[in-house]
Amino acid sequence: MSEEVKDFSHLKLNSWLLAQCESMGLKKPTPIQQNCIPQILTGKDCIGCAKTGSGKTLAFALPVLQKLCEDPYGIFALVLTPTRELAFQIADQFAAIGKAINLKKCVIVGGMDMVAQGLELSKQPHIVVATPGRLADHLDSCDTFSLQKIKFLVVDEADRLLGGHFDEQLKKIFAALPKQKQVLFFSATMTDALGKVQQIASDKVFTWQEEDD
Ligand code: ADP
Ligand code: MG
């Protein structure tokens, strides 16, 4: 079943974000963007599943940036992703959209200087994009920043992050976050771990899963 995809102006996004999408040549939201963005904007947690290349990054980046403009304060959003490469790709998409608001973002991944990263974190970036291992190292060793005021936690590639391999680091990271926050899971597949999240989640969670072709 193919559903009609309307243009970006139907998503309740602010005009500066619409202008930014247009300037980037984006014409129509992908199905996951069309379905998840309005729900995230109403304050819901979200589990969104769709295959690789379906535009999951903007499905969370656009509503996070809209909310950031309403209430900018300290580190606003933490995005976790399993690999360095993905972290840089996500940060680039945030930067492209966030150009108009002088977005400050910071990438925290392994293989780079801890001290320089600690300094970046201390400058209160709006968005931190991190791999779990290196962020957990910073939480262990560095008191120059706090994640206590974040408003959004994004778990990108949640099928991979919640697969068990990252459990120890995730436990440490989740313990450093405030209780009250919006949590957005995006994944290529609905795994058992995500299914569990869905089961224990409250009515506040919107789940959207792409149908198979
Ligand atoms: P996923 O995370 O689902 O694998 P990405 O968010 O990385 O996918 O997006 C894949 C590509 O599609 C990126 O190059 C991105 O810029 C592009 N893209 C995202 N949304 C749209 C859209 N609405 N219209 C056209 N291209 C888009
Ligand atoms: Mg992705």
mmCIF file of N, CA and C and ligand atoms in Angstrom, residues 5 8 21 24-33 50-60 62 86 89-90 93 156-157 186-188, ligand 1:
data_model
loop_
_atom_site.group_PDB
_atom_site.id
_atom_site.type_symbol
_atom_site.label_atom_id
_atom_site.label_comp_id
_atom_site.label_asym_id
_atom_site.label_seq_id
_atom_site.Cartn_x
_atom_site.Cartn_y
_atom_site.Cartn_z
ATOM 1 N N VAL A 5 2.313 11.045 -0.070
ATOM 2 C CA VAL A 5 3.252 11.840 0.718
ATOM 3 C C VAL A 5 3.060 13.309 0.371
ATOM 4 N N PHE A 8 6.511 19.272 2.649
ATOM 5 C CA PHE A 8 6.990 19.583 4.000
ATOM 6 C C PHE A 8 6.075 20.546 4.751
ATOM 7 N N CYS A 21 14.853 23.420 4.205
ATOM 8 C CA CYS A 21 14.624 22.186 3.422
ATOM 9 C C CYS A 21 14.597 22.516 1.934
ATOM 10 N N MET A 24 17.894 23.176 0.452
ATOM 11 C CA MET A 24 18.692 21.958 0.299
ATOM 12 C C MET A 24 18.132 21.055 -0.801
ATOM 13 N N GLY A 25 17.104 21.520 -1.478
ATOM 14 C CA GLY A 25 16.545 20.754 -2.597
ATOM 15 C C GLY A 25 15.616 19.641 -2.161
ATOM 16 N N LEU A 26 15.199 19.659 -0.886
ATOM 17 C CA LEU A 26 14.283 18.620 -0.415
ATOM 18 C C LEU A 26 12.862 19.043 -0.763
ATOM 19 N N LYS A 27 12.158 18.202 -1.477
ATOM 20 C CA LYS A 27 10.827 18.601 -1.942
ATOM 21 C C LYS A 27 9.726 17.985 -1.106
ATOM 22 N N LYS A 28 9.813 16.671 -0.912
ATOM 23 C CA LYS A 28 8.758 15.986 -0.157
ATOM 24 C C LYS A 28 9.372 15.192 0.972
ATOM 25 N N PRO A 29 8.704 15.177 2.122
ATOM 26 C CA PRO A 29 9.216 14.342 3.211
ATOM 27 C C PRO A 29 9.065 12.873 2.851
ATOM 28 N N THR A 30 9.988 12.074 3.311
ATOM 29 C CA THR A 30 9.867 10.628 3.111
ATOM 30 C C THR A 30 8.774 10.123 4.069
ATOM 31 N N PRO A 31 8.257 8.911 3.853
ATOM 32 C CA PRO A 31 7.158 8.437 4.723
ATOM 33 C C PRO A 31 7.487 8.491 6.213
ATOM 34 N N ILE A 32 8.701 8.127 6.593
ATOM 35 C CA ILE A 32 9.000 8.147 8.037
ATOM 36 C C ILE A 32 9.027 9.584 8.557
ATOM 37 N N GLN A 33 9.465 10.508 7.735
ATOM 38 C CA GLN A 33 9.443 11.919 8.134
ATOM 39 C C GLN A 33 8.005 12.417 8.234
ATOM 40 N N ALA A 50 12.424 2.108 9.581
ATOM 41 C CA ALA A 50 12.390 2.104 8.116
ATOM 42 C C ALA A 50 13.790 1.797 7.624
ATOM 43 N N LYS A 51 13.849 1.221 6.444
ATOM 44 C CA LYS A 51 15.140 0.714 5.964
ATOM 45 C C LYS A 51 16.166 1.838 5.760
ATOM 46 N N THR A 52 17.404 1.430 5.636
ATOM 47 C CA THR A 52 18.510 2.366 5.431
ATOM 48 C C THR A 52 18.233 3.227 4.199
ATOM 49 N N GLY A 53 18.489 4.519 4.329
ATOM 50 C CA GLY A 53 18.304 5.430 3.205
ATOM 51 C C GLY A 53 16.920 6.037 3.139
ATOM 52 N N SER A 54 16.098 5.808 4.164
ATOM 53 C CA SER A 54 14.723 6.318 4.100
ATOM 54 C C SER A 54 14.566 7.681 4.776
ATOM 55 N N GLY A 55 15.664 8.283 5.182
ATOM 56 C CA GLY A 55 15.591 9.650 5.698
ATOM 57 C C GLY A 55 15.333 9.737 7.197
ATOM 58 N N LYS A 56 15.830 8.773 7.944
ATOM 59 C CA LYS A 56 15.572 8.783 9.389
ATOM 60 C C LYS A 56 16.247 9.973 10.083
ATOM 61 N N THR A 57 17.403 10.396 9.585
ATOM 62 C CA THR A 57 18.115 11.491 10.279
ATOM 63 C C THR A 57 17.264 12.765 10.340
ATOM 64 N N LEU A 58 16.703 13.150 9.215
ATOM 65 C CA LEU A 58 15.889 14.377 9.249
ATOM 66 C C LEU A 58 14.579 14.166 9.987
ATOM 67 N N ALA A 59 14.135 12.910 10.077
ATOM 68 C CA ALA A 59 12.902 12.636 10.840
ATOM 69 C C ALA A 59 13.082 13.016 12.308
ATOM 70 N N PHE A 60 14.330 12.959 12.809
ATOM 71 C CA PHE A 60 14.521 13.468 14.169
ATOM 72 C C PHE A 60 15.173 14.856 14.195
ATOM 73 N N LEU A 62 14.847 17.525 12.225
ATOM 74 C CA LEU A 62 13.958 18.673 12.006
ATOM 75 C C LEU A 62 13.135 19.019 13.257
ATOM 76 N N LEU A 86 28.802 7.278 11.062
ATOM 77 C CA LEU A 86 27.403 7.723 11.191
ATOM 78 C C LEU A 86 27.318 8.999 12.025
ATOM 79 N N GLN A 89 28.110 11.852 9.823
ATOM 80 C CA GLN A 89 27.023 12.093 8.850
ATOM 81 C C GLN A 89 25.832 12.802 9.506
ATOM 82 N N ILE A 90 25.495 12.355 10.709
ATOM 83 C CA ILE A 90 24.359 12.969 11.416
ATOM 84 C C ILE A 90 24.681 14.421 11.756
ATOM 85 N N GLN A 93 24.289 16.637 8.810
ATOM 86 C CA GLN A 93 22.895 16.970 8.468
ATOM 87 C C GLN A 93 22.345 18.019 9.438
ATOM 88 N N ASP A 156 19.863 6.471 17.566
ATOM 89 C CA ASP A 156 19.864 6.178 16.131
ATOM 90 C C ASP A 156 20.381 4.751 15.935
ATOM 91 N N GLU A 157 19.946 4.085 14.878
ATOM 92 C CA GLU A 157 20.349 2.681 14.674
ATOM 93 C C GLU A 157 20.100 1.895 15.957
ATOM 94 N N PHE A 186 15.296 5.366 16.450
ATOM 95 C CA PHE A 186 15.163 5.117 15.010
ATOM 96 C C PHE A 186 16.000 3.907 14.639
ATOM 97 N N SER A 187 15.440 3.094 13.750
ATOM 98 C CA SER A 187 16.039 1.797 13.505
ATOM 99 C C SER A 187 15.674 1.293 12.115
ATOM 100 N N ALA A 188 16.537 0.454 11.559
ATOM 101 C CA ALA A 188 16.207 -0.153 10.270
ATOM 102 C C ALA A 188 15.239 -1.319 10.465
HETATM 103 P P1 ADP B 1 18.623 6.584 7.017
HETATM 104 O O1 ADP B 1 19.086 7.140 8.338
HETATM 105 O O2 ADP B 1 17.181 6.195 7.032
HETATM 106 O O3 ADP B 1 19.501 5.472 6.518
HETATM 107 P P2 ADP B 1 19.425 9.180 6.020
HETATM 108 O O4 ADP B 1 18.744 10.014 7.006
HETATM 109 O O5 ADP B 1 20.892 9.005 6.180
HETATM 110 O O6 ADP B 1 18.736 7.735 5.930
HETATM 111 O O7 ADP B 1 19.076 9.774 4.569
HETATM 112 C C1 ADP B 1 19.558 9.190 3.387
HETATM 113 C C2 ADP B 1 19.721 10.261 2.329
HETATM 114 O O8 ADP B 1 18.446 10.758 1.935
HETATM 115 C C3 ADP B 1 20.519 11.465 2.785
HETATM 116 O O9 ADP B 1 21.433 11.814 1.778
HETATM 117 C C4 ADP B 1 19.486 12.555 2.952
HETATM 118 O O10 ADP B 1 20.007 13.836 2.716
HETATM 119 C C5 ADP B 1 18.448 12.180 1.938
HETATM 120 N N1 ADP B 1 17.095 12.642 2.303
HETATM 121 C C6 ADP B 1 16.549 12.644 3.529
HETATM 122 N N2 ADP B 1 15.281 13.110 3.494
HETATM 123 C C7 ADP B 1 15.025 13.422 2.219
HETATM 124 C C8 ADP B 1 13.877 13.966 1.537
HETATM 125 N N3 ADP B 1 12.766 14.261 2.206
HETATM 126 N N4 ADP B 1 13.958 14.165 0.201
HETATM 127 C C9 ADP B 1 15.102 13.845 -0.470
HETATM 128 N N5 ADP B 1 16.221 13.347 0.107
HETATM 129 C C10 ADP B 1 16.184 13.124 1.437
#
